[in-house]
Structures are given as C-alpha cells and as structure tokens.
Amino acid sequence: MKIVNFKGGLGNQIFFYLMCLYLKESCPKNKIYGNYNSKLLCDHNGLEIQNIFDIELPPETIWSKLVTIFARGASRFIKGVKADDNRFRLNAIYYDGWWQDKKYFLNHIAYLKFREVKLDKTNDKLLRTIQTTNSVSLHIRRGDYLLPKYKKLYGDICTLQYYQSAIHIIEDKMDEPYYFIFSNDIKWVKKNIHLKHAVFVENNTGSNSYIDMFLMSWCKANIIANSSFSYWGAKLNVHQHQIVVYPKKWNQIQTPDLFPNEWYGI
C-alpha cells in the first residue's frame, strides 16, 4: 500500500497525480491510494483535477485513512514510513511532498488530457484569437503570494524587471507578438505593464479558473510565473516547439529540476 497526499490548487494536484502514476509503474505490486483532506485543498477550488482532466484518481477508503493517520504519527519514530521531497523512498507508505521534479512525471505527461472544455462566447473568441495570432501567454501571480505566509517563500522573484526581460526575449524571437495576460491582480498589471497588443483575461474565476490554463496551453509562447499553474499551462502546450520563458529562481529556498533545456531562464 502507498498513499499520496493531495494538497493545494490545480497545478500542484497535477504533480500529485503524476506521482501516483510513477509509483504505480515503479511498484506494480502495491495498491496506490490518495489522501484528499479537504482542509489541505480549501485554499483554491478544492479537489478539481478529476473534473478537468480525463483521469481517474486513486481511491480513498476508510482503511487508507486509518493507515494515513498511523503513518503520520509513526514517521516521527520509524524511518522509512514517510517519504517527502528530501527523503524519497520507494519502500515508504505515505508520500507527503510536492514532487516537482521531472524524474517523477516525464514518462506520464501523455496521460494528461483536458476533458471537453465548454467555452462561453468570451473564451471562444479568446481561443480563436490565440490560434490566429503570434499569441503569448503572460502569467503574473500576486494575490496570495503577497500574504505573509507565502511572500517569504515565493515573493520578490517574478518582479517587474523579470517580466520586462521576458518580454524582450519574446520580442527578439517573434514577429508581432500578441499578449494574453493572466493574473489574479489585473489592476496592478494594467498599471505597470504596457504592451502594444495585449488582452487582459479576467473573466475566468472560481471553478472556471482552469480555463486560463487551457488557454495558456494554446498560446505559441508562454511567459510563466513561479507558479505550478502557469508551469502546466506551458508544459501541456499543444505546440511542439513553443517559446517559454521562466524564472530560474522558483522559490527562496530551492529551484526544482522542472525545466526543459530549450526553455529560456531568467
């Protein structure tokens, strides 16, 4: 038995699901379960990955919940019961990390396919414009990243200077780029970033927020934030050779091994 703990928003849930596939492949004799604690999933839109992608999540049973409680407590005294990002063990029972490392998911990304996305008139028009222009998604995450509990870890990385440098790279490599700007602080973006051709995408909120990721995946280039949401918007891109610019520094502690060599790091 192996149990993967799910937490956070959609971008992180993708990493957890892919870890389940990694464990299933690496330990075929073990049954894989998920731990879906609503308290760990409430900051965003709850557990939503199974509604957005054509996947089936590992089950959660009363037995797996009891084993989770045991594993959390026993991990303080018994080595090997729990695995995390710093102590990965294939013989562990409970997996509680973020799993932001290419080695855990590169062989399984093909399993991630969006379910049929029903677009309203606004998003349908956006998608058609994205498909017919030299479209560039630009993701700016502020909002929760400005809260004290997150700012020390994720703040002061994707600065205005970062975006200006990223835009310079794009404009050096693309003719007439057309920017589609995604942010949880559009007001700040409009005040600080001025582009010739730009659309501010601000109509997808709440349970429809995932449509932003879907639209990002159709752009011909991506400027991402230090955010798993825009990372997957770029990684799941439908174009085989799109241009991607990313921050070399992912957080204030470490930068995981996530980025293809052909992406441009700043």
Coordinates of C-alpha atoms in Angstrom, one line a residue:
M1 CA 0.0 0.0 0.0
K2 CA 1.1 3.5 -0.9
I3 CA -0.7 6.7 -0.1
V4 CA -0.1 10.1 -1.9
N5 CA -1.2 13.2 0.0
F6 CA -3.0 15.8 -2.2
K7 CA -3.0 19.5 -1.3
G8 CA -3.1 22.9 -2.9
G9 CA -4.5 24.0 -6.2
L10 CA -4.8 22.5 -9.6
G11 CA -1.2 22.9 -10.6
N12 CA 0.0 21.0 -7.5
Q13 CA -2.7 18.4 -7.9
I14 CA -1.2 17.6 -11.3
F15 CA 2.1 16.8 -9.7
F16 CA 0.5 14.6 -7.1
Y17 CA -1.5 12.6 -9.7
L18 CA 1.6 12.1 -11.8
M19 CA 3.4 10.9 -8.7
C20 CA 0.7 8.3 -8.3
L21 CA 1.4 7.1 -11.8
Y22 CA 5.1 7.0 -11.1
L23 CA 4.6 4.8 -8.0
K24 CA 2.2 2.6 -9.9
E25 CA 4.8 1.9 -12.5
S26 CA 7.7 1.6 -10.1
C27 CA 5.9 -0.6 -7.5
P28 CA 3.4 -2.6 -9.6
K29 CA 2.6 -5.0 -6.6
N30 CA 1.4 -2.1 -4.4
K31 CA -2.1 -0.6 -4.4
I32 CA -2.0 3.2 -4.7
Y33 CA -4.4 5.4 -2.7
G34 CA -4.9 9.1 -2.4
N35 CA -5.4 11.2 0.7
Y36 CA -7.8 14.0 0.0
N37 CA -8.0 16.1 3.1
S38 CA -10.4 19.0 2.4
K39 CA -8.6 21.3 4.8
L40 CA -5.5 21.0 2.6
L41 CA -7.4 21.6 -0.6
C42 CA -9.7 24.5 0.5
D43 CA -7.4 27.5 -0.3
H44 CA -8.3 27.3 -4.0
N45 CA -11.1 25.3 -5.6
G46 CA -10.9 22.1 -3.7
L47 CA -10.1 18.8 -5.4
E48 CA -10.7 19.6 -9.0
I49 CA -8.2 17.8 -11.2
Q50 CA -10.5 14.8 -11.9
N51 CA -13.2 17.2 -13.3
I52 CA -10.7 19.0 -15.6
F53 CA -8.6 16.2 -17.0
D54 CA -9.7 12.8 -18.3
I55 CA -8.2 10.8 -15.5
E56 CA -9.2 8.5 -12.6
L57 CA -7.8 9.4 -9.2
P58 CA -6.6 6.7 -6.8
P59 CA -9.3 5.6 -4.3
E60 CA -9.5 6.7 -0.7
T61 CA -11.0 4.2 1.7
I62 CA -11.6 4.0 5.5
W63 CA -8.6 1.7 5.7
S64 CA -6.3 4.0 3.7
K65 CA -7.4 6.9 6.0
L66 CA -6.5 4.9 9.1
V67 CA -3.1 4.0 7.6
T68 CA -2.5 7.7 6.8
I69 CA -3.1 8.6 10.4
F70 CA -0.8 5.8 11.6
A71 CA 1.9 6.7 9.1
R72 CA 1.9 10.4 10.0
G73 CA 2.3 9.6 13.7
A74 CA 4.8 6.7 13.2
S75 CA 7.0 8.7 10.8
R76 CA 8.3 10.6 13.9
F77 CA 9.7 7.4 15.3
I78 CA 10.1 4.9 12.4
K79 CA 12.3 5.7 9.5
G80 CA 11.0 4.8 6.0
V81 CA 7.3 5.1 6.7
K82 CA 7.0 8.5 5.2
A83 CA 8.6 10.0 2.0
D84 CA 9.0 13.7 1.2
D85 CA 10.9 15.8 -1.3
N86 CA 14.2 15.5 0.7
R87 CA 13.8 11.8 1.6
F88 CA 12.2 9.9 -1.2
R89 CA 11.9 6.1 -0.6
L90 CA 10.2 3.6 -2.8
N91 CA 9.5 1.4 0.2
A92 CA 7.6 4.2 2.1
I93 CA 3.9 4.0 2.8
Y94 CA 2.9 7.7 3.0
Y95 CA 4.1 10.2 0.4
D96 CA 3.8 13.8 1.5
G97 CA 5.8 16.2 -0.7
W98 CA 5.4 18.4 -3.7
W99 CA 7.1 16.2 -6.2
Q100 CA 8.2 19.0 -8.5
D101 CA 10.9 17.0 -10.3
K102 CA 11.0 15.9 -14.0
K103 CA 12.0 12.4 -13.0
Y104 CA 8.7 11.7 -11.4
F105 CA 6.5 12.7 -14.4
L106 CA 8.2 12.9 -17.7
N107 CA 7.1 9.4 -18.7
H108 CA 3.5 10.1 -17.8
I109 CA 2.5 13.5 -19.1
A110 CA 0.8 11.9 -22.1
Y111 CA -1.9 10.7 -19.7
L112 CA -3.0 14.3 -19.1
K113 CA -5.7 15.3 -21.5
F114 CA -8.2 18.0 -20.9
R115 CA -11.8 16.8 -20.7
E116 CA -14.1 18.5 -23.2
V117 CA -13.9 22.2 -22.3
K118 CA -17.1 24.1 -22.9
L119 CA -16.2 27.7 -23.7
D120 CA -18.6 30.6 -23.4
K121 CA -18.6 33.3 -26.1
T122 CA -15.9 35.3 -24.4
N123 CA -13.5 32.4 -24.1
D124 CA -14.3 31.0 -27.5
K125 CA -13.4 34.4 -29.0
L126 CA -10.2 34.4 -27.0
L127 CA -9.2 31.0 -28.2
R128 CA -9.8 31.9 -31.8
T129 CA -7.6 35.0 -31.4
I130 CA -4.9 32.9 -29.7
Q131 CA -5.0 30.4 -32.5
T132 CA -4.7 33.0 -35.3
T133 CA -2.0 35.3 -33.8
N134 CA 1.5 35.0 -32.5
S135 CA 0.0 34.5 -29.1
V136 CA 2.0 34.8 -25.9
S137 CA 0.6 34.0 -22.5
L138 CA 1.9 36.1 -19.7
H139 CA 1.1 35.0 -16.2
I140 CA 1.5 37.2 -13.2
R141 CA 0.7 35.8 -9.8
R142 CA 0.3 38.2 -6.9
G143 CA -2.8 37.9 -4.7
D144 CA -2.0 35.1 -2.3
Y145 CA 1.8 35.4 -3.0
L146 CA 1.6 38.8 -1.2
L147 CA 0.3 37.2 2.0
P148 CA 3.0 36.9 4.8
K149 CA 2.8 33.1 4.9
Y150 CA 3.7 32.9 1.1
K151 CA 5.7 36.1 0.5
K152 CA 8.8 34.9 2.3
L153 CA 9.0 31.8 0.1
Y154 CA 7.6 33.0 -3.3
G155 CA 7.7 36.7 -3.2
D156 CA 10.2 39.1 -4.9
I157 CA 11.1 36.6 -7.6
C158 CA 8.9 37.4 -10.6
T159 CA 9.5 41.1 -10.4
L160 CA 8.6 43.8 -12.9
Q161 CA 12.2 43.6 -14.1
Y162 CA 11.7 39.8 -14.7
Y163 CA 8.7 40.4 -16.9
Q164 CA 10.4 43.2 -18.8
S165 CA 13.3 40.9 -19.6
A166 CA 11.0 38.1 -20.6
I167 CA 9.1 40.4 -23.0
H168 CA 12.4 41.5 -24.5
I169 CA 13.3 37.8 -25.2
I170 CA 9.9 37.2 -26.8
E171 CA 10.0 40.3 -29.0
D172 CA 13.5 39.3 -30.1
K173 CA 12.2 35.9 -31.3
M174 CA 8.7 36.5 -32.5
D175 CA 7.2 38.9 -35.0
E176 CA 4.3 41.0 -33.8
P177 CA 3.6 39.1 -30.5
Y178 CA 0.1 39.3 -29.2
Y179 CA 0.0 39.1 -25.4
F180 CA -2.7 37.4 -23.4
I181 CA -2.3 38.4 -19.8
F182 CA -3.5 36.2 -16.9
S183 CA -3.3 37.4 -13.3
N184 CA -5.1 37.5 -10.0
D185 CA -4.2 41.2 -9.8
I186 CA -5.2 42.6 -13.2
K187 CA -5.5 46.1 -11.7
W188 CA -1.7 46.0 -10.9
V189 CA -0.8 44.6 -14.3
K190 CA -2.7 47.3 -16.2
K191 CA -0.9 50.0 -14.1
N192 CA 2.6 48.5 -14.5
I193 CA 2.9 46.6 -17.8
H194 CA 2.2 48.4 -21.1
L195 CA 2.2 46.5 -24.3
K196 CA 1.2 47.4 -27.9
H197 CA -1.0 44.3 -28.4
A198 CA -2.4 42.9 -25.2
V199 CA -5.6 41.3 -23.9
F200 CA -6.3 41.1 -20.2
V201 CA -8.0 37.8 -19.5
E202 CA -10.1 38.4 -16.4
N203 CA -13.4 36.6 -17.0
N204 CA -12.4 33.1 -15.6
T205 CA -12.8 32.9 -11.8
G206 CA -13.7 30.3 -9.2
S207 CA -14.5 26.9 -10.7
N208 CA -13.8 28.2 -14.2
S209 CA -10.2 29.4 -13.3
Y210 CA -8.8 26.3 -15.0
I211 CA -9.9 27.7 -18.4
D212 CA -7.0 30.1 -18.1
M213 CA -4.6 27.1 -18.0
F214 CA -6.4 25.7 -21.1
L215 CA -6.0 29.0 -23.0
M216 CA -2.3 29.2 -22.0
S217 CA -1.7 25.8 -23.5
W218 CA -2.8 27.0 -26.9
C219 CA -0.5 30.1 -27.0
K220 CA 2.5 29.9 -29.2
A221 CA 4.7 31.2 -26.4
N222 CA 4.5 31.4 -22.6
I223 CA 6.0 33.7 -20.0
I224 CA 5.3 31.9 -16.7
A225 CA 5.5 32.9 -13.1
N226 CA 7.0 30.8 -10.3
S227 CA 3.6 29.1 -10.2
S228 CA 2.7 25.5 -10.9
F229 CA -0.5 26.7 -12.6
S230 CA 1.3 28.6 -15.4
Y231 CA 4.1 25.9 -15.5
W232 CA 1.5 23.4 -16.6
G233 CA -0.1 25.9 -18.9
A234 CA 3.3 25.9 -20.7
K235 CA 4.2 22.2 -20.2
L236 CA 0.9 21.0 -21.7
N237 CA 1.2 23.3 -24.6
V238 CA -0.3 21.9 -27.9
H239 CA 2.6 23.4 -29.9
Q240 CA 5.7 21.2 -30.1
H241 CA 8.2 24.0 -30.3
Q242 CA 6.7 26.9 -28.4
I243 CA 8.9 29.5 -26.7
V244 CA 8.8 29.5 -22.9
V245 CA 10.4 32.0 -20.5
Y246 CA 10.6 31.0 -16.9
P247 CA 12.2 32.4 -13.6
K248 CA 15.4 30.5 -12.8
K249 CA 14.7 31.0 -9.2
W250 CA 11.5 29.1 -8.3
N251 CA 11.3 30.0 -4.6
Q252 CA 13.6 31.4 -1.9
I253 CA 14.8 28.0 -0.8
Q254 CA 15.5 26.0 -3.9
T255 CA 14.7 25.6 -7.6
P256 CA 13.4 22.1 -8.6
D257 CA 14.5 20.3 -11.7
L258 CA 11.5 21.1 -13.8
F259 CA 12.6 23.0 -16.8
P260 CA 13.5 21.7 -20.3
N261 CA 16.8 22.8 -21.7
E262 CA 15.1 24.6 -24.6
W263 CA 13.2 27.0 -22.2
Y264 CA 14.7 30.4 -21.5
G265 CA 15.5 31.0 -17.9
I266 CA 15.9 34.5 -16.4

